[in-house]
CSV table of C-alpha atoms and ligand atoms in Angstrom, one decimal:
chain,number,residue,atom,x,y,z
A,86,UNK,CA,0.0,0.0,0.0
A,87,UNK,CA,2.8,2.8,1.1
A,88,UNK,CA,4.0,1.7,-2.2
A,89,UNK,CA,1.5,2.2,-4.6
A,90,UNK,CA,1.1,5.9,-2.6
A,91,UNK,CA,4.5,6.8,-3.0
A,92,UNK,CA,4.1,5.8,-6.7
A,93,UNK,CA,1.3,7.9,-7.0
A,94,UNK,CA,2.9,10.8,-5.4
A,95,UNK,CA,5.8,10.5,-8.1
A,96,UNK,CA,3.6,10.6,-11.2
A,97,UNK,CA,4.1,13.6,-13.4
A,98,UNK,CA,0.9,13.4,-15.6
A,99,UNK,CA,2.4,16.3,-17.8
A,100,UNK,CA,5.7,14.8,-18.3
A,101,UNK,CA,6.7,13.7,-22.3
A,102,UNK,CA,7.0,9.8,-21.0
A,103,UNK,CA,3.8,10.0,-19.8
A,104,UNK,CA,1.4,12.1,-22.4
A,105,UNK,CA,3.6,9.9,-25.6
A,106,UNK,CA,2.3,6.1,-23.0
A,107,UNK,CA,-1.5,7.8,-22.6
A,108,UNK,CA,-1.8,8.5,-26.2
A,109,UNK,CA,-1.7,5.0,-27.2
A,110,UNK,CA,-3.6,3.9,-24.1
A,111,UNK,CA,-6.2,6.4,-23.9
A,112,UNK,CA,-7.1,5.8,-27.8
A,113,UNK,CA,-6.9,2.3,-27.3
A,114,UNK,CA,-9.7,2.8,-24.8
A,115,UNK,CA,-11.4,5.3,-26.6
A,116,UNK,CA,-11.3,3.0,-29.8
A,117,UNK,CA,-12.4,-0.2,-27.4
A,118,UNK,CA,-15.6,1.8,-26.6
A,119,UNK,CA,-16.3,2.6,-30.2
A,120,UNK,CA,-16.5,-0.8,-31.1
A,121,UNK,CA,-18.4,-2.3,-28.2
A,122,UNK,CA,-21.3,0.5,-29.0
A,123,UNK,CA,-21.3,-0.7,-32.6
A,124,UNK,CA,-20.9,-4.6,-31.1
A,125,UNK,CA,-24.1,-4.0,-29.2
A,126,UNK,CA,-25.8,-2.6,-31.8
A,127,UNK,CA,-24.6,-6.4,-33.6
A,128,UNK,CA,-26.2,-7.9,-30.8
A,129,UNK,CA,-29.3,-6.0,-30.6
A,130,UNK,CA,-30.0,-7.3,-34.5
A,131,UNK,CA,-29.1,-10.7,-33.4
A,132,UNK,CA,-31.4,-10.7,-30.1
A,133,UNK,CA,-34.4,-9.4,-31.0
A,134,UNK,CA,-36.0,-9.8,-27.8
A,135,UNK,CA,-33.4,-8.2,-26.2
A,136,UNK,CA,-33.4,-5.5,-28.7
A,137,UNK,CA,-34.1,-2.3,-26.1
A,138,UNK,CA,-31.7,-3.8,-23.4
A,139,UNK,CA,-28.7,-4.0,-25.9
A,140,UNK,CA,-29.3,-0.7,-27.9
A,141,UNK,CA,-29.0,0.6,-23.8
A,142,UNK,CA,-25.9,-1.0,-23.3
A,143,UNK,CA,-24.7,0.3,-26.8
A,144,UNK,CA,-25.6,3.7,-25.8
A,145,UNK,CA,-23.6,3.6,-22.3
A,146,UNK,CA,-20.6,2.6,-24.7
A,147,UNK,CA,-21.0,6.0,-26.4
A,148,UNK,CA,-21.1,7.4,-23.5
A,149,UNK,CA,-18.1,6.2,-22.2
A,150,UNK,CA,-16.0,6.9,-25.3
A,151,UNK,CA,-17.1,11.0,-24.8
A,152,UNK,CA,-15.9,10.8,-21.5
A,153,UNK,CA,-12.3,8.6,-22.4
A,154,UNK,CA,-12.5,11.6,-25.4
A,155,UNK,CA,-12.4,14.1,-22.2
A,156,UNK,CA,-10.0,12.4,-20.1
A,157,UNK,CA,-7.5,12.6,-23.3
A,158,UNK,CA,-8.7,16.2,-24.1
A,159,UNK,CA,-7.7,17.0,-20.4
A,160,UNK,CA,-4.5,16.1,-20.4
A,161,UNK,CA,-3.7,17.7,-23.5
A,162,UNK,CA,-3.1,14.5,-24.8
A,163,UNK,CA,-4.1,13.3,-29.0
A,164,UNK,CA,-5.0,10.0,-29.2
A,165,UNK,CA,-3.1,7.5,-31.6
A,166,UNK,CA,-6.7,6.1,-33.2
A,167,UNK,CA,-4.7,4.6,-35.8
A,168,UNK,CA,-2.7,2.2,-33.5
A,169,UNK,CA,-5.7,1.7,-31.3
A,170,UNK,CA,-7.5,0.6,-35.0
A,171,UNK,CA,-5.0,-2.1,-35.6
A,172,UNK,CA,-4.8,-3.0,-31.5
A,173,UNK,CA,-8.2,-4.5,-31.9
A,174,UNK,CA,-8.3,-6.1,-35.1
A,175,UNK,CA,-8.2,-9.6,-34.6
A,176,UNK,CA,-11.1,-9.5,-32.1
A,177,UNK,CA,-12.9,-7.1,-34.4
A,178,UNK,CA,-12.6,-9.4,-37.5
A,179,UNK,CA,-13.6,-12.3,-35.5
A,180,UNK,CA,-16.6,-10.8,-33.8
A,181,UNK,CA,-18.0,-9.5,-37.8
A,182,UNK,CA,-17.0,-12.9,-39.0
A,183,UNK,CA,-19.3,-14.3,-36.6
A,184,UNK,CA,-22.0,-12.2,-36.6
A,185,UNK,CA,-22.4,-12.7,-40.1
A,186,UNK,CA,-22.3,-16.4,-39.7
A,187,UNK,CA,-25.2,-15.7,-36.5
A,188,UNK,CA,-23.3,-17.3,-34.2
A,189,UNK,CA,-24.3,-14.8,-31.6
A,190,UNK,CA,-22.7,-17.4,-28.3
A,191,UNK,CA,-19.2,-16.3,-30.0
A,192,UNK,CA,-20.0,-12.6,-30.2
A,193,UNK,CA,-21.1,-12.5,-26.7
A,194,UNK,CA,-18.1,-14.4,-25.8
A,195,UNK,CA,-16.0,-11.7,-27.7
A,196,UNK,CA,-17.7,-8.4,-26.5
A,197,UNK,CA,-19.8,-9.4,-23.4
A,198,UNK,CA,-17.1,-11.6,-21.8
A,199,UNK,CA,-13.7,-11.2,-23.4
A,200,UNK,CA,-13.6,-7.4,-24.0
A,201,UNK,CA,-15.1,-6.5,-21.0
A,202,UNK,CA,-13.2,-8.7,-18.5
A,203,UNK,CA,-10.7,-7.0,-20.1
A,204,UNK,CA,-12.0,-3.2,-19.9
A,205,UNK,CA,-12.7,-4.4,-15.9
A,206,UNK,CA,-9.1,-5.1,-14.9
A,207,UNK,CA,-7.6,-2.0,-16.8
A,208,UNK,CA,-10.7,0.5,-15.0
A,209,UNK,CA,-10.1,-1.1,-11.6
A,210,UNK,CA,-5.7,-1.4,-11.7
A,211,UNK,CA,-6.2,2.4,-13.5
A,212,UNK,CA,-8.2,3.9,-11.2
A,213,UNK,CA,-5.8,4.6,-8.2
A,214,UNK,CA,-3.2,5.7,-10.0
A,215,UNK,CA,-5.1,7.8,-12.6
A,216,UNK,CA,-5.3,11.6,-12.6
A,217,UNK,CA,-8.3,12.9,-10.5
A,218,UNK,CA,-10.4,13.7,-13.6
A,219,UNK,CA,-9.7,10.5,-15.0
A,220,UNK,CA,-10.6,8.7,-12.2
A,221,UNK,CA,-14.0,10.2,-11.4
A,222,UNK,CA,-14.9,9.3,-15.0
A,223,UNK,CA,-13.2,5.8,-14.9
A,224,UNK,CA,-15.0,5.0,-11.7
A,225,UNK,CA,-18.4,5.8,-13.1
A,226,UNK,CA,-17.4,3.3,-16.3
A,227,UNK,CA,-16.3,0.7,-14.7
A,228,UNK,CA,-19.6,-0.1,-12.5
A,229,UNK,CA,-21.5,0.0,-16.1
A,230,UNK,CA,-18.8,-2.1,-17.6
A,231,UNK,CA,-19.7,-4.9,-14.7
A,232,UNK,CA,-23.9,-4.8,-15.6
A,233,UNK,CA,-22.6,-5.7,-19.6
A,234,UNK,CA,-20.2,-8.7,-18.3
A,235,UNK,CA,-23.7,-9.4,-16.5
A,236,UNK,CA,-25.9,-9.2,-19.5
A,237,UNK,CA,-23.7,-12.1,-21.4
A,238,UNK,CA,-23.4,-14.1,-18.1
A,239,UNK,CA,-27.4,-14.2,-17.7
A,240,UNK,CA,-28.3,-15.2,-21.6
A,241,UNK,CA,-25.1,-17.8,-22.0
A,242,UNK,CA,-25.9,-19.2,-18.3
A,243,UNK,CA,-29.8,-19.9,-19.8
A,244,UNK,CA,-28.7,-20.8,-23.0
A,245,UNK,CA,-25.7,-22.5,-21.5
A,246,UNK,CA,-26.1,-26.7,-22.7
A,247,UNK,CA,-26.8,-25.9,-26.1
A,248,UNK,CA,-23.8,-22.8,-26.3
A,249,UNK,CA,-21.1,-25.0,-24.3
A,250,UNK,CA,-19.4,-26.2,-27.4
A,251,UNK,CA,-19.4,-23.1,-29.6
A,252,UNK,CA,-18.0,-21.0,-26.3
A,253,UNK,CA,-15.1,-23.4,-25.8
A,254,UNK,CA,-14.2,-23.0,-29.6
A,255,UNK,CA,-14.9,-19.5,-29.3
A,256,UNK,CA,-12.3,-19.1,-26.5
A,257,UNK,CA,-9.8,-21.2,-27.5
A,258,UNK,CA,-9.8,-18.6,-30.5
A,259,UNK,CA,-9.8,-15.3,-28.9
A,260,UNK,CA,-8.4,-16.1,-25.5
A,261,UNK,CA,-4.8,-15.9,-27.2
A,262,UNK,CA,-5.4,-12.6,-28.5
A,263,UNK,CA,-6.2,-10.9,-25.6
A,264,UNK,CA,-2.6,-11.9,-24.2
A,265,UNK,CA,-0.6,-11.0,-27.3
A,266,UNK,CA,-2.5,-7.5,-27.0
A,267,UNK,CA,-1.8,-7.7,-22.7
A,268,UNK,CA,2.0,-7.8,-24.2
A,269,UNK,CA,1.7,-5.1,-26.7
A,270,UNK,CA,0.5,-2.7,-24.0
A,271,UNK,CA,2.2,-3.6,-21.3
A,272,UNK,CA,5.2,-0.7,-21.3
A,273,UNK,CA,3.0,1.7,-22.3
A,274,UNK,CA,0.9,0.5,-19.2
A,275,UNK,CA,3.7,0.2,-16.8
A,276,UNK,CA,4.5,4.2,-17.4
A,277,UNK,CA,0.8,5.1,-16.3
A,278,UNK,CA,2.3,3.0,-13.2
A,279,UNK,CA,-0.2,0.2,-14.3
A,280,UNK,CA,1.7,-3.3,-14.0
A,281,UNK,CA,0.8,-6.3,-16.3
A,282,UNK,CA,1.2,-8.8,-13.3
A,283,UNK,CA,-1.8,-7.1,-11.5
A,284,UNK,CA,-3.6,-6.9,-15.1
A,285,UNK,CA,-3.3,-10.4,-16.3
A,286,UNK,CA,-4.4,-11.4,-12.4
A,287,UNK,CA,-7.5,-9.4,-12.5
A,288,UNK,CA,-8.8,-10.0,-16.0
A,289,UNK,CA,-8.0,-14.1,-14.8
A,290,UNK,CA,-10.4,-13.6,-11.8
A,291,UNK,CA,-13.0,-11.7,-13.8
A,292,UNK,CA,-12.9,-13.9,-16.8
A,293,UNK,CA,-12.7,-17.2,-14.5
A,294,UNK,CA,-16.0,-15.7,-12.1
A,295,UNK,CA,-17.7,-15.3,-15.6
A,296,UNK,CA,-17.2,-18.6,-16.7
A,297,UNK,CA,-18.2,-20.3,-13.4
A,298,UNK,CA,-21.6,-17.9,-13.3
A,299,UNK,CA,-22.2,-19.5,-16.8
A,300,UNK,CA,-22.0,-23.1,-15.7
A,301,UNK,CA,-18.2,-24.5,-16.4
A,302,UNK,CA,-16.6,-26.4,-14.0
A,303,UNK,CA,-13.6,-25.4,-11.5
A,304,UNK,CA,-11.8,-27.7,-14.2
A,305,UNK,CA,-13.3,-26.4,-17.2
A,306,UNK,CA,-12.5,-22.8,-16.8
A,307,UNK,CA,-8.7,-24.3,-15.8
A,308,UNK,CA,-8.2,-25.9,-19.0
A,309,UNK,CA,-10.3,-22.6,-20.7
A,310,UNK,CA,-7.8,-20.3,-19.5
A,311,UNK,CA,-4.5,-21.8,-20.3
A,312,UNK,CA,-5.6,-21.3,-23.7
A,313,UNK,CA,-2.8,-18.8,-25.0
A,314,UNK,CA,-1.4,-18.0,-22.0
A,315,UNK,CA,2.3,-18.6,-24.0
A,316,UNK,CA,1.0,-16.7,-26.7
B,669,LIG,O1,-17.0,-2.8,-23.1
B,669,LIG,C1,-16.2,-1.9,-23.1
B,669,LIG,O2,-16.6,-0.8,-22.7
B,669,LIG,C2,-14.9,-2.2,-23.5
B,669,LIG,C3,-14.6,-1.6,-24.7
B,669,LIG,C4,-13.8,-1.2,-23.6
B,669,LIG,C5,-12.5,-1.7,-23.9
B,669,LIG,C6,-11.5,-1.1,-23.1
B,669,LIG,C7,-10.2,-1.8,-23.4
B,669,LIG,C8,-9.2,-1.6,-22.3
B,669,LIG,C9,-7.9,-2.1,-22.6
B,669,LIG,C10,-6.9,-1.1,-22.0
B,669,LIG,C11,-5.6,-1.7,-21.9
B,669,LIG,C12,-4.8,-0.9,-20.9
B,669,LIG,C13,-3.7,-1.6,-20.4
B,670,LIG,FE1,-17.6,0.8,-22.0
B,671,LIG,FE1,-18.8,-2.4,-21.9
């Protein structure tokens, strides 16, 4: 603890080192936002019943990229949307591929699990080392960013028997993603005093919690999550 305040203490949110690390981060966020209000609206075609929940949760994802927008903005920071572009193309080309095929278990898996297990750990280890703007905004995302992980836990935890096969596929093909895009962020994280350790160990817990809500076993979700892990 009198570590992580000394740490904080020391961080120079105007410094070169720091503004250069946040403009890859913050676009990556503010690019991850973009796309999970455009997956939403996906899902909402896909789940008709659920249309007005989803075109919701696609709206909060709008939200949330305004305020990223300001956070940037704030800090007098421009945001590298190209890099953040290519950052999430492999989970954005296999969320259209399947969506077109209407397999909507693996577009869940990819948005409603994956991606926001992933926003989850980088909100919660950002958070108490963020700037105070930041972190006001950051803490209001974050508890939205838990009631979407919910939304994919409920349907795939109804619809679990039939869905089991197509979610281990599914995760056995995006898991290793996640950790070769961990790796490509991780110095940029480590100046905003964000370490991939504490990172990788949230998004496990999230992403492991997830899978046990749904219905896999203690063993299942151990054999799920080595998936990549060398990647
Ligand atoms: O559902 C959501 O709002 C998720 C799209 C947002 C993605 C955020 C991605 C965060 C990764 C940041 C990596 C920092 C180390
Ligand atoms: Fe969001
Ligand atoms: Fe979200």
């Amino acid at each position: 603890m009198q570590q992580l305040v000394d740490q904080i203490k020391t961080i120079d949110f105007q410094s070169e080192i720091y503004k250069d690390a946040y403009s890859r981060i913050n676009a990556i966020v503010i690019e991850g936002e973009q796309e999970a209000h455009e997956n939403y609206i996906t899902l909402a075609q896909l789940l008709p019943a659920q249309e007005k929940e989803l075109i919701a949760l696609s709206k909060m994802e709008s939200r949330h990229k305004k305020g990223f927008e300001a956070c940037g903005r704030n800090l007098k920071v421009t945001p590298d949307l190209e890099f953040a572009k290519k950052f999430f193309l492999g989970l954005h080309d296999n969320f259209q591929t399947a969506a077109k095929e209407g397999k909507v278990v693996t577009c869940l898996l990819i948005q409603s699990l994956i991606i926001e297990c992933f926003a989850i750990a980088a909100y919660n280890i950002y958070i108490p080392v963020a700037d105070d703007f930041a972190r006001k905004i950051t803490e209001g995302v974050v508890k939205e960013e838990y009631s979407h992980l919910n939304f994919g836990e409920v349907w795939l935890q109804k619809n679990f028997t039939e869905s089991k096969a197509e979610l281990e596929q599914a995760n056995r093909q995006n898991l290793p993603l996640v950790w070769r895009m961990l790796n490509q962020v991780a110095d940029d994280a480590k100046v905003l005093a964000m370490e991939k350790d504490a990172l990788v160990e949230d998004f496990m817990i999230q992403y492991g919690d997830a899978l046990s809500n749904i219905g896999f076993t203690t063993r299942d979700i151990m054999r799920l999550s080595a998936y990549g892990l060398v990647a």
